[in-house]
Coordinates of C-alpha atoms and ligand atoms in Angstrom, one line a residue:
M1 CA -2.4 -30.6 10.9
K2 CA 1.3 -29.8 11.0
V3 CA 3.7 -32.8 10.9
P4 CA 7.3 -31.8 11.5
F5 CA 10.0 -33.8 9.7
L6 CA 11.7 -34.3 13.1
D7 CA 10.6 -33.1 16.6
L8 CA 13.3 -33.8 19.3
S9 CA 11.4 -31.7 21.8
R10 CA 8.9 -34.6 22.3
P11 CA 11.4 -37.2 23.6
H12 CA 13.3 -34.5 25.5
R13 CA 10.2 -33.3 27.2
E14 CA 9.3 -36.9 28.2
L15 CA 12.7 -37.6 29.6
R16 CA 13.4 -34.1 31.0
S17 CA 13.3 -34.9 34.8
E18 CA 15.2 -38.2 34.3
I19 CA 18.0 -36.6 32.3
L20 CA 18.3 -33.5 34.5
A21 CA 18.5 -35.7 37.6
A22 CA 21.4 -37.6 35.9
F23 CA 23.0 -34.3 35.0
A24 CA 22.8 -33.1 38.6
E25 CA 24.7 -36.2 39.8
T26 CA 27.4 -35.8 37.1
Y27 CA 27.6 -32.0 37.7
D28 CA 27.9 -32.3 41.5
A29 CA 30.7 -35.0 41.1
G30 CA 32.5 -32.9 38.4
R31 CA 32.8 -35.8 36.0
F32 CA 33.0 -33.8 32.8
C33 CA 35.6 -35.4 30.5
L34 CA 35.6 -39.2 30.4
G35 CA 35.1 -40.5 33.9
A36 CA 32.6 -42.9 35.6
D37 CA 29.6 -41.9 33.5
V38 CA 31.5 -42.6 30.3
T39 CA 32.8 -45.9 31.6
A40 CA 29.4 -47.0 32.6
F41 CA 27.9 -45.9 29.3
E42 CA 30.6 -47.8 27.4
A43 CA 29.7 -51.0 29.2
E44 CA 26.0 -50.6 28.7
F45 CA 26.3 -49.6 25.0
A46 CA 28.6 -52.5 24.3
A47 CA 26.1 -54.9 25.9
A48 CA 23.2 -53.4 23.9
S49 CA 25.3 -53.6 20.7
G50 CA 26.4 -57.2 21.1
A51 CA 30.1 -56.2 21.6
T52 CA 32.5 -57.1 24.3
S53 CA 33.6 -53.5 24.7
A54 CA 33.0 -50.0 23.4
V55 CA 35.1 -46.8 23.5
G56 CA 33.2 -43.5 23.8
V57 CA 34.5 -40.6 21.7
A58 CA 33.6 -37.0 20.9
N59 CA 31.4 -37.8 17.9
G60 CA 30.9 -40.3 15.0
T61 CA 33.4 -38.6 12.8
A62 CA 36.1 -38.8 15.4
A63 CA 35.2 -42.5 15.7
L64 CA 35.8 -43.1 12.0
H65 CA 39.0 -41.0 12.1
A66 CA 40.4 -42.9 15.1
V67 CA 39.7 -46.2 13.4
A68 CA 41.4 -45.1 10.2
R69 CA 44.5 -44.1 12.3
A70 CA 44.4 -47.4 14.3
L71 CA 44.4 -49.3 10.9
N72 CA 47.4 -47.2 9.8
L73 CA 45.6 -45.9 6.7
G74 CA 47.4 -42.9 5.1
P75 CA 48.8 -41.2 2.0
G76 CA 49.0 -43.5 -1.0
D77 CA 46.1 -45.7 0.2
D78 CA 42.7 -46.0 -1.4
V79 CA 39.7 -46.6 0.8
I80 CA 36.4 -47.7 -0.7
V81 CA 33.4 -45.6 0.4
P82 CA 29.8 -45.8 -0.8
A83 CA 28.9 -42.8 -3.0
F84 CA 25.5 -42.5 -1.4
T85 CA 26.0 -41.7 2.3
F86 CA 26.7 -38.8 4.7
I87 CA 30.0 -37.0 3.9
A88 CA 31.7 -38.1 7.1
S89 CA 31.9 -41.7 5.8
A90 CA 34.4 -40.3 3.3
W91 CA 36.3 -38.3 5.9
T92 CA 37.5 -41.7 7.1
A93 CA 39.9 -41.7 4.1
S94 CA 40.4 -38.0 3.7
Y95 CA 41.4 -37.1 7.3
V96 CA 44.4 -39.5 7.1
G97 CA 45.5 -38.4 3.7
A98 CA 44.1 -41.5 2.0
K99 CA 41.9 -41.3 -1.1
P100 CA 38.2 -42.2 -1.0
V101 CA 37.3 -44.4 -4.0
F102 CA 33.5 -44.1 -4.3
C103 CA 31.5 -47.2 -5.2
D104 CA 27.9 -47.5 -6.4
V105 CA 25.1 -48.8 -4.2
D106 CA 22.2 -51.2 -4.4
P107 CA 18.9 -49.7 -5.7
V108 CA 16.9 -51.4 -3.0
T109 CA 18.9 -51.0 0.2
F110 CA 21.0 -48.0 -1.0
N111 CA 24.0 -49.8 0.5
A112 CA 27.3 -50.8 -1.1
T113 CA 27.4 -54.5 -2.1
A114 CA 30.2 -57.0 -2.7
E115 CA 29.8 -56.4 -6.5
T116 CA 29.9 -52.6 -6.4
I117 CA 32.9 -52.7 -3.9
A118 CA 34.8 -55.2 -6.1
A119 CA 34.3 -52.9 -9.1
A120 CA 36.1 -50.1 -7.1
I121 CA 39.1 -52.1 -5.8
T122 CA 42.5 -50.9 -7.1
P123 CA 46.0 -52.1 -6.3
Q124 CA 46.2 -49.3 -3.7
T125 CA 43.0 -50.3 -1.9
K126 CA 43.7 -50.8 1.8
A127 CA 40.3 -50.8 3.5
I128 CA 36.5 -50.8 2.8
V129 CA 34.0 -48.6 4.6
V130 CA 30.5 -50.1 4.7
V131 CA 27.6 -47.9 5.8
H132 CA 24.4 -49.4 7.1
L133 CA 22.5 -46.5 5.6
F134 CA 19.2 -45.3 7.0
G135 CA 19.3 -48.2 9.5
Q136 CA 19.4 -51.0 7.0
A137 CA 22.2 -53.5 7.4
A138 CA 24.3 -54.0 4.2
D139 CA 24.5 -57.5 2.8
M140 CA 27.6 -58.3 4.9
D141 CA 28.5 -62.0 4.2
P142 CA 29.6 -61.4 0.6
I143 CA 31.4 -58.2 1.6
L144 CA 33.2 -59.9 4.4
A145 CA 34.2 -62.8 2.1
L146 CA 35.6 -60.2 -0.4
G147 CA 37.5 -58.5 2.4
R148 CA 39.0 -61.8 3.5
E149 CA 39.9 -62.8 -0.1
R150 CA 41.6 -59.4 -0.8
D151 CA 43.0 -59.0 2.8
L152 CA 41.0 -55.7 3.3
P153 CA 39.6 -54.7 6.7
V154 CA 35.9 -53.8 6.6
I155 CA 35.0 -50.7 8.7
E156 CA 31.3 -50.6 9.6
D157 CA 29.9 -47.1 9.8
C158 CA 26.9 -47.7 12.0
A159 CA 26.0 -44.0 12.7
Q160 CA 22.4 -44.6 11.5
A161 CA 22.0 -48.2 12.5
H162 CA 22.0 -48.7 16.3
L163 CA 20.5 -52.1 17.1
A164 CA 20.3 -53.2 13.5
T165 CA 21.2 -56.8 12.7
Y166 CA 22.3 -59.0 9.8
H167 CA 21.0 -62.6 10.0
G168 CA 20.9 -61.9 13.8
R169 CA 24.4 -60.5 14.0
P170 CA 24.6 -57.0 15.4
V171 CA 26.0 -54.3 13.0
G172 CA 29.5 -53.2 14.1
T173 CA 30.5 -56.7 15.2
M174 CA 31.2 -58.2 11.8
G175 CA 33.9 -56.1 10.4
V176 CA 37.2 -55.0 12.0
A177 CA 35.4 -52.2 13.9
G178 CA 32.0 -50.5 14.1
T179 CA 31.6 -46.8 14.6
F180 CA 28.5 -45.0 16.0
S181 CA 27.3 -41.5 16.3
F182 CA 25.1 -40.1 19.1
Y183 CA 24.4 -36.8 17.3
P184 CA 20.9 -35.7 18.6
T185 CA 19.1 -36.7 15.4
K186 CA 20.4 -40.3 15.4
N187 CA 18.4 -43.3 16.6
L188 CA 20.3 -43.0 19.9
G189 CA 21.0 -39.3 20.2
G190 CA 22.6 -37.3 23.0
V191 CA 21.9 -33.7 23.9
G192 CA 25.0 -32.7 22.0
E193 CA 27.8 -34.6 20.3
G194 CA 28.9 -38.1 21.0
G195 CA 30.3 -41.3 19.3
A196 CA 31.7 -44.7 20.0
V197 CA 33.8 -47.5 18.5
I198 CA 33.2 -51.2 19.0
S199 CA 35.4 -54.0 18.0
Q200 CA 36.3 -57.6 18.8
D201 CA 40.0 -56.5 18.5
E202 CA 41.0 -55.2 21.9
G203 CA 44.3 -54.0 20.4
L204 CA 42.5 -51.8 18.0
L205 CA 40.3 -50.4 20.8
D206 CA 43.4 -49.7 22.9
Q207 CA 44.7 -47.6 19.9
V208 CA 41.4 -45.7 19.9
R209 CA 41.7 -45.1 23.6
L210 CA 45.2 -43.8 23.1
L211 CA 44.3 -41.5 20.2
R212 CA 41.3 -40.0 22.0
V213 CA 43.5 -38.5 24.8
H214 CA 46.3 -36.9 22.9
G215 CA 48.1 -40.2 22.2
S216 CA 48.9 -40.6 25.9
N217 CA 48.3 -43.3 28.5
V218 CA 51.0 -42.1 30.8
R219 CA 50.7 -38.5 31.9
Y220 CA 52.7 -36.2 29.6
Q221 CA 54.1 -39.1 27.7
H222 CA 52.7 -39.1 24.1
D223 CA 53.2 -42.3 22.2
A224 CA 51.2 -41.3 19.2
I225 CA 50.1 -38.0 17.6
G226 CA 46.6 -38.1 19.1
Y227 CA 43.5 -35.9 19.4
N228 CA 41.2 -34.5 21.9
Y229 CA 38.3 -37.0 21.1
R230 CA 37.1 -37.5 24.7
M231 CA 33.5 -38.2 25.3
E232 CA 31.9 -35.8 27.7
G233 CA 30.5 -37.0 31.1
L234 CA 27.3 -35.1 30.7
Q235 CA 26.6 -36.7 27.3
A236 CA 27.3 -40.1 28.7
A237 CA 24.9 -39.4 31.6
A238 CA 22.1 -38.4 29.1
L239 CA 22.9 -41.3 26.8
R240 CA 22.6 -43.8 29.7
V241 CA 19.0 -42.6 30.2
K242 CA 18.2 -42.7 26.5
L243 CA 19.7 -46.1 25.9
K244 CA 17.2 -47.6 28.3
H245 CA 14.5 -46.5 25.8
L246 CA 16.3 -47.5 22.6
E247 CA 14.5 -50.8 22.0
R248 CA 11.1 -49.0 22.4
Y249 CA 12.2 -46.2 20.0
T250 CA 13.3 -48.8 17.5
A251 CA 10.0 -50.7 17.7
G252 CA 8.2 -47.4 17.2
R253 CA 10.2 -46.6 14.1
R254 CA 9.5 -50.0 12.6
K255 CA 5.8 -49.7 13.3
I256 CA 5.6 -46.4 11.5
A257 CA 7.6 -47.8 8.5
A258 CA 5.1 -50.8 8.3
R259 CA 2.2 -48.4 8.3
Y260 CA 3.7 -46.2 5.6
R261 CA 4.4 -49.4 3.5
D262 CA 0.8 -50.6 4.0
G263 CA -0.8 -47.2 3.4
I264 CA 1.2 -45.5 0.6
T265 CA -0.2 -46.5 -2.7
L266 CA 1.0 -43.6 -4.9
A267 CA 2.0 -44.9 -8.4
D268 CA 5.6 -44.9 -9.4
T269 CA 6.7 -44.8 -5.7
I270 CA 9.5 -47.2 -4.5
L271 CA 9.2 -47.7 -0.8
P272 CA 11.9 -49.2 1.5
Q273 CA 11.4 -53.0 1.9
P274 CA 12.8 -55.0 4.8
A275 CA 15.9 -57.0 3.6
P276 CA 15.7 -60.8 3.9
W277 CA 18.6 -60.6 6.4
G278 CA 16.9 -58.3 8.8
D279 CA 14.6 -55.3 8.9
S280 CA 15.9 -51.8 9.1
V281 CA 15.9 -49.7 12.3
Y282 CA 14.6 -46.9 10.1
H283 CA 16.8 -44.0 10.9
Q284 CA 15.1 -42.7 7.8
F285 CA 12.2 -43.8 5.7
T286 CA 13.3 -42.8 2.3
L287 CA 11.1 -43.4 -0.8
L288 CA 12.0 -42.8 -4.4
H289 CA 9.7 -40.9 -6.8
P290 CA 10.5 -39.6 -10.2
R291 CA 8.8 -36.2 -9.4
R292 CA 10.1 -35.9 -5.8
E293 CA 10.4 -32.1 -5.9
A294 CA 6.7 -31.7 -6.8
L295 CA 5.7 -34.4 -4.3
R296 CA 7.8 -32.5 -1.6
E297 CA 6.0 -29.2 -2.4
H298 CA 2.6 -31.0 -2.3
L299 CA 3.5 -32.3 1.2
A300 CA 4.8 -28.9 2.3
A301 CA 1.6 -27.3 1.2
H302 CA -0.2 -29.7 3.6
D303 CA 2.2 -28.8 6.4
I304 CA 4.2 -32.0 6.2
G305 CA 8.0 -31.7 6.7
T306 CA 10.3 -33.8 4.5
D307 CA 14.0 -33.8 3.8
L308 CA 16.3 -34.7 0.9
I309 CA 18.7 -37.2 2.3
Y310 CA 21.0 -37.0 0.3
P311 CA 20.5 -34.6 -2.6
R312 CA 24.0 -35.2 -4.0
A313 CA 26.2 -38.3 -4.2
L314 CA 29.6 -37.9 -2.7
H315 CA 31.5 -37.9 -6.0
Q316 CA 29.2 -35.0 -7.0
Q317 CA 30.3 -32.9 -4.0
P318 CA 32.5 -29.9 -4.8
C319 CA 35.1 -31.0 -2.3
Y320 CA 35.6 -34.2 -4.2
A321 CA 35.5 -32.8 -7.7
D322 CA 39.1 -33.8 -8.3
V323 CA 38.6 -37.3 -6.9
G324 CA 35.9 -38.4 -9.2
P325 CA 34.6 -40.5 -10.8
A326 CA 32.9 -38.4 -13.4
E327 CA 29.1 -37.9 -13.5
G328 CA 27.3 -41.0 -14.8
A329 CA 29.9 -43.5 -13.5
L330 CA 27.8 -44.4 -10.4
P331 CA 24.3 -44.4 -11.8
V332 CA 22.4 -45.9 -8.9
A333 CA 23.9 -43.5 -6.4
E334 CA 23.2 -40.5 -8.7
K335 CA 19.6 -41.6 -9.4
T336 CA 18.9 -42.2 -5.7
A337 CA 20.2 -38.7 -5.0
R338 CA 17.8 -37.3 -7.7
N339 CA 14.7 -39.2 -6.6
C340 CA 14.9 -39.7 -2.8
L341 CA 12.5 -38.1 -0.4
S342 CA 12.6 -38.8 3.4
L343 CA 9.4 -38.8 5.4
P344 CA 9.0 -38.1 9.1
I345 CA 9.7 -41.2 11.1
F346 CA 10.6 -40.3 14.7
P347 CA 9.1 -42.6 17.3
E348 CA 6.8 -40.0 18.9
L349 CA 4.7 -39.4 15.7
T350 CA 1.0 -39.9 16.5
D351 CA -1.3 -42.1 14.5
A352 CA -3.2 -39.1 13.2
E353 CA 0.1 -37.6 12.0
I354 CA 1.1 -40.8 10.2
D355 CA -2.4 -41.0 8.6
H356 CA -2.1 -37.4 7.4
V357 CA 1.2 -38.2 5.7
I358 CA -0.2 -41.3 4.0
T359 CA -3.4 -39.7 2.9
T360 CA -1.6 -36.6 1.6
I361 CA 0.9 -38.7 -0.4
N362 CA -1.8 -40.8 -1.9
A363 CA -3.7 -37.7 -3.0
F364 CA -0.7 -36.4 -5.0
Ligands
LIG401 C1 26.0 -38.8 11.4 C2 26.9 -39.6 10.6 C3 28.3 -39.7 10.8 C4 29.0 -38.7 11.7 O1 28.6 -38.6 13.0 P1 28.9 -37.3 13.8 O2 28.6 -37.7 15.2 O3 27.9 -36.3 13.3 O4 30.3 -36.8 13.6 C5 29.0 -40.6 10.1 N1 28.5 -41.4 9.1 C6 27.2 -41.4 8.9 C7 26.6 -42.3 7.9 C8 26.3 -40.5 9.6 O5 25.0 -40.5 9.4

């Protein structure tokens, strides 16, 4: 039996007629860049995310960049970023000329903590980026307390954490702003690029709205140096269809995670555990194993797709060689990058496929 790491053709086949019908409407009305579909999606996504409003943008990276600009981060500023995450979290700092200061992560949640963040604060620190990695909310209360104490805004990168909660509070609503990605592989994925910003601060959202259309609210008057970060109408139309299924998709991911946790008994394996403040939405199910390359080859030999997410911590990336810190300084992030292995966890996996993954791992 062949088990792909990810198979997007399954949900897309299932929703084909519904999404194409939505496309036809948007196409016939010519609502291509922003417009009524985007406005409707923004309202529906805000409601689903526990926010009062959302601003749709071109992608999740644009969302982070626009928030960094709205917070006036720039050259001379340090921005704390977890060392174990997708590179775009660090672009939040780099795109505006600020410096990402990488902090270590927790060995259980793989997320930054108040302690690891506090250890990275410098006199130049102006903001904290928290990532709810793999769908697991970070331990926010101590981080928010630290942010208040040091007067540092906390940006929540929720690109992997749609519908995740922390003690019942939705991710993205606790810090100054939350950013989302709708890249096709994310828990809520479009059929192309997309992103959004949520915030309780309408002034900040107005800034994002300004920046996404060339810094202009009045035709050919440009109040800020902005971008073309508009969300596409066709993407919003597809996302409105997919959003209706997101709770079901999330429940599906959680069920698979529980089955992996119950079924995998391989020695020396560390499996993701639900945090006391709320279970993950399992964008990834990432285990740690000291011989992950051999385990990966064993799974590949049995036709099971896996991925290394992520094989390098950010301070180990060539583009940040001059930023540091040196190898060894962030031991948990480095060890996680060495030992992590992500298993298939998309909602359409069949019971037989899940069993094949479990049996094959246990036979290693
Ligand atoms: C995907 C992702 C992003 C960037 O989103 P794009 O839509 O691909 O630009 C940012 N941060 C994290 C943690 C991500 O996983």
